[in-house]
CSV table of C-alpha atoms in Angstrom, one decimal:
chain,number,residue,atom,x,y,z
A,1,MET,CA,48.4,-0.4,23.6
A,2,ALA,CA,44.7,-1.0,22.8
A,3,ILE,CA,43.4,-2.8,19.8
A,4,VAL,CA,40.9,-0.7,17.9
A,5,ARG,CA,38.6,-2.6,15.5
A,6,TRP,CA,37.9,-0.8,12.3
A,7,ARG,CA,34.2,-0.5,11.2
A,8,PRO,CA,33.2,1.0,7.9
A,9,GLN,CA,31.3,4.2,8.1
A,10,ASN,CA,28.1,4.7,6.2
A,11,TYR,CA,28.7,8.0,4.6
A,12,TYR,CA,25.4,7.8,2.6
A,13,PRO,CA,22.5,7.7,5.0
A,14,THR,CA,19.9,5.1,3.9
A,15,PRO,CA,16.5,6.6,2.9
A,16,ARG,CA,13.4,5.9,4.9
A,17,VAL,CA,11.3,3.1,3.6
A,18,ASP,CA,8.4,5.4,2.6
A,19,GLU,CA,10.7,7.8,0.7
A,20,PHE,CA,12.2,4.8,-1.1
A,21,ASP,CA,8.8,3.4,-2.0
A,22,ARG,CA,7.7,6.8,-3.4
A,23,ALA,CA,10.9,7.0,-5.5
A,24,VAL,CA,10.4,3.5,-6.9
A,25,GLU,CA,6.7,4.4,-7.7
A,26,ARG,CA,7.8,7.6,-9.6
A,27,MET,CA,10.4,5.5,-11.5
A,28,MET,CA,7.8,2.8,-12.4
A,29,ARG,CA,5.4,5.5,-13.6
A,30,GLY,CA,8.0,6.7,-16.1
A,31,TRP,CA,8.6,3.2,-17.4
A,32,LEU,CA,5.0,1.9,-17.5
A,33,ARG,CA,2.7,4.0,-19.6
A,34,GLY,CA,-0.9,3.1,-19.1
A,35,PRO,CA,-4.0,4.8,-17.7
A,36,GLU,CA,-3.2,3.7,-14.1
A,37,PHE,CA,0.3,5.2,-14.1
A,38,ASP,CA,-0.1,8.6,-15.7
A,39,PHE,CA,-1.4,10.2,-12.5
A,40,ASP,CA,0.2,11.8,-9.5
A,41,TRP,CA,-1.3,9.6,-6.8
A,42,ASN,CA,-4.0,6.9,-6.3
A,43,PRO,CA,-6.5,6.9,-3.5
A,44,SER,CA,-6.8,3.9,-1.3
A,45,VAL,CA,-10.0,1.8,-2.0
A,46,ASP,CA,-12.0,-1.0,-0.4
A,47,VAL,CA,-14.1,-3.2,-2.7
A,48,ALA,CA,-16.8,-5.4,-1.1
A,49,GLU,CA,-19.6,-7.6,-2.5
A,50,THR,CA,-22.9,-8.6,-1.1
A,51,ALA,CA,-25.7,-10.6,-2.6
A,52,ASP,CA,-27.3,-7.4,-4.1
A,53,GLU,CA,-24.5,-5.1,-5.0
A,54,ILE,CA,-20.8,-4.3,-5.3
A,55,GLU,CA,-19.5,-1.5,-3.1
A,56,VAL,CA,-16.3,0.6,-3.8
A,57,LYS,CA,-15.1,3.0,-1.1
A,58,ALA,CA,-12.3,5.4,-1.9
A,59,GLU,CA,-10.5,7.6,0.6
A,60,ILE,CA,-10.1,11.0,-1.0
A,61,PRO,CA,-9.5,13.5,1.8
A,62,GLY,CA,-9.1,17.2,1.0
A,63,VAL,CA,-11.1,17.0,-2.2
A,64,THR,CA,-14.5,18.5,-2.9
A,65,LYS,CA,-17.2,16.5,-4.7
A,66,ASP,CA,-17.0,18.9,-7.6
A,67,ASP,CA,-13.4,17.7,-8.2
A,68,ILE,CA,-14.4,14.1,-8.5
A,69,ASP,CA,-15.6,12.3,-11.7
A,70,VAL,CA,-17.2,8.8,-11.6
A,71,THR,CA,-17.9,7.3,-14.9
A,72,VAL,CA,-18.9,3.8,-16.3
A,73,GLU,CA,-17.7,3.0,-19.8
A,74,ASN,CA,-16.9,-0.2,-21.6
A,75,ASN,CA,-17.8,-2.2,-18.5
A,76,ARG,CA,-15.2,-0.3,-16.4
A,77,LEU,CA,-15.8,2.0,-13.3
A,78,ILE,CA,-13.5,5.0,-13.5
A,79,ILE,CA,-12.9,7.2,-10.5
A,80,SER,CA,-10.8,10.3,-11.3
A,81,GLY,CA,-10.3,13.8,-10.1
A,82,GLU,CA,-7.8,16.3,-8.7
A,83,LYS,CA,-6.6,17.3,-5.3
A,84,ARG,CA,-5.5,20.9,-5.4
A,85,GLN,CA,-2.5,22.1,-3.4
A,86,GLU,CA,-3.0,24.9,-0.9
A,87,GLU,CA,-1.3,28.1,-1.8
A,88,GLU,CA,1.9,28.6,0.2
A,89,LYS,CA,2.0,31.7,2.3
A,90,GLU,CA,5.0,33.9,2.6
A,91,GLY,CA,7.1,33.5,5.7
A,92,LYS,CA,6.4,29.7,6.1
A,93,ASN,CA,9.4,27.4,6.1
A,94,TYR,CA,8.3,23.8,5.3
A,95,TYR,CA,10.5,21.2,7.0
A,96,ARG,CA,8.5,18.3,5.6
A,97,SER,CA,5.6,18.0,3.0
A,98,GLU,CA,4.2,14.5,2.7
A,99,ARG,CA,0.6,15.1,1.5
A,100,MET,CA,-0.1,14.1,-2.0
A,101,TYR,CA,-1.5,16.6,-4.6
A,102,GLY,CA,-2.5,16.4,-8.2
A,103,SER,CA,-4.6,14.3,-10.4
A,104,PHE,CA,-5.7,10.8,-9.6
A,105,ARG,CA,-7.5,7.9,-11.3
A,106,ARG,CA,-8.6,4.4,-10.4
A,107,ILE,CA,-10.0,1.9,-12.9
A,108,PHE,CA,-12.0,-1.2,-12.0
A,109,THR,CA,-13.3,-3.8,-14.5
A,110,LEU,CA,-16.9,-4.5,-13.6
A,111,PRO,CA,-18.1,-8.1,-13.4
A,112,SER,CA,-20.7,-9.3,-15.9
A,113,GLN,CA,-23.5,-9.3,-13.3
A,114,ALA,CA,-23.1,-5.6,-12.6
A,115,ASP,CA,-25.9,-3.3,-13.6
A,116,ALA,CA,-24.0,-0.3,-15.0
A,117,ASP,CA,-27.2,1.7,-15.6
A,118,LYS,CA,-28.0,2.0,-11.9
A,119,VAL,CA,-24.7,3.0,-10.4
A,120,LYS,CA,-25.0,5.5,-7.5
A,121,ALA,CA,-22.2,7.5,-5.9
A,122,ASN,CA,-22.1,9.4,-2.6
A,123,PHE,CA,-19.3,11.6,-1.2
A,124,GLU,CA,-19.2,12.3,2.5
A,125,ASN,CA,-16.4,13.2,5.0
A,126,GLY,CA,-13.6,12.5,2.4
A,127,VAL,CA,-14.9,9.0,1.5
A,128,LEU,CA,-16.4,8.3,-1.9
A,129,THR,CA,-18.9,5.4,-1.9
A,130,VAL,CA,-19.9,3.9,-5.2
A,131,ARG,CA,-22.7,1.3,-5.2
A,132,ILE,CA,-23.1,-0.9,-8.2
A,133,PRO,CA,-26.3,-3.1,-8.1
A,134,LYS,CA,-26.3,-6.6,-9.5
A,135,THR,CA,-28.7,-7.6,-12.3
A,136,GLU,CA,-31.8,-9.6,-11.3
A,137,VAL,CA,-30.4,-12.6,-13.2
A,138,ALA,CA,-27.2,-12.5,-11.1
A,139,LYS,CA,-29.1,-12.4,-7.8
A,140,GLY,CA,-30.7,-15.7,-8.6
A,141,LYS,CA,-34.2,-16.9,-7.9
A,142,LYS,CA,-35.3,-19.2,-5.1
A,143,ILE,CA,-37.5,-22.0,-6.4
A,144,ASP,CA,-40.0,-23.5,-4.0
A,145,VAL,CA,-40.0,-27.3,-3.9
A,146,LYS,CA,-43.5,-28.9,-3.7
């Protein structure tokens, strides 16, 4: 007679990590009501600073520049827009759909040395680049010592 060790079976498969993260994000959006959480998705951004300017790069693939709004108000940079879903064609059976669609918004508080009147934005190959120059006072001035 053989001894068989009993092992509990997992009847409920564990969700993949990315699916779990999306579910938690949707739940948090329902609890937290603010301008950052009322949108379907948020593009990934890089924010960098040099001596002359602040640069914000946002990845927004599949969006045209007409669907993007860049505004500066109350010392905040607001990047918003909408990524439209492609129309589904008859006869297609989707096994997985992971691409994000819908409206998006990112809000950044500008530092005091930012010159909000001279902000420039460029959209190329799915990447939005916003350049915010610094004021002359913030750049500093080199004093020659005699």
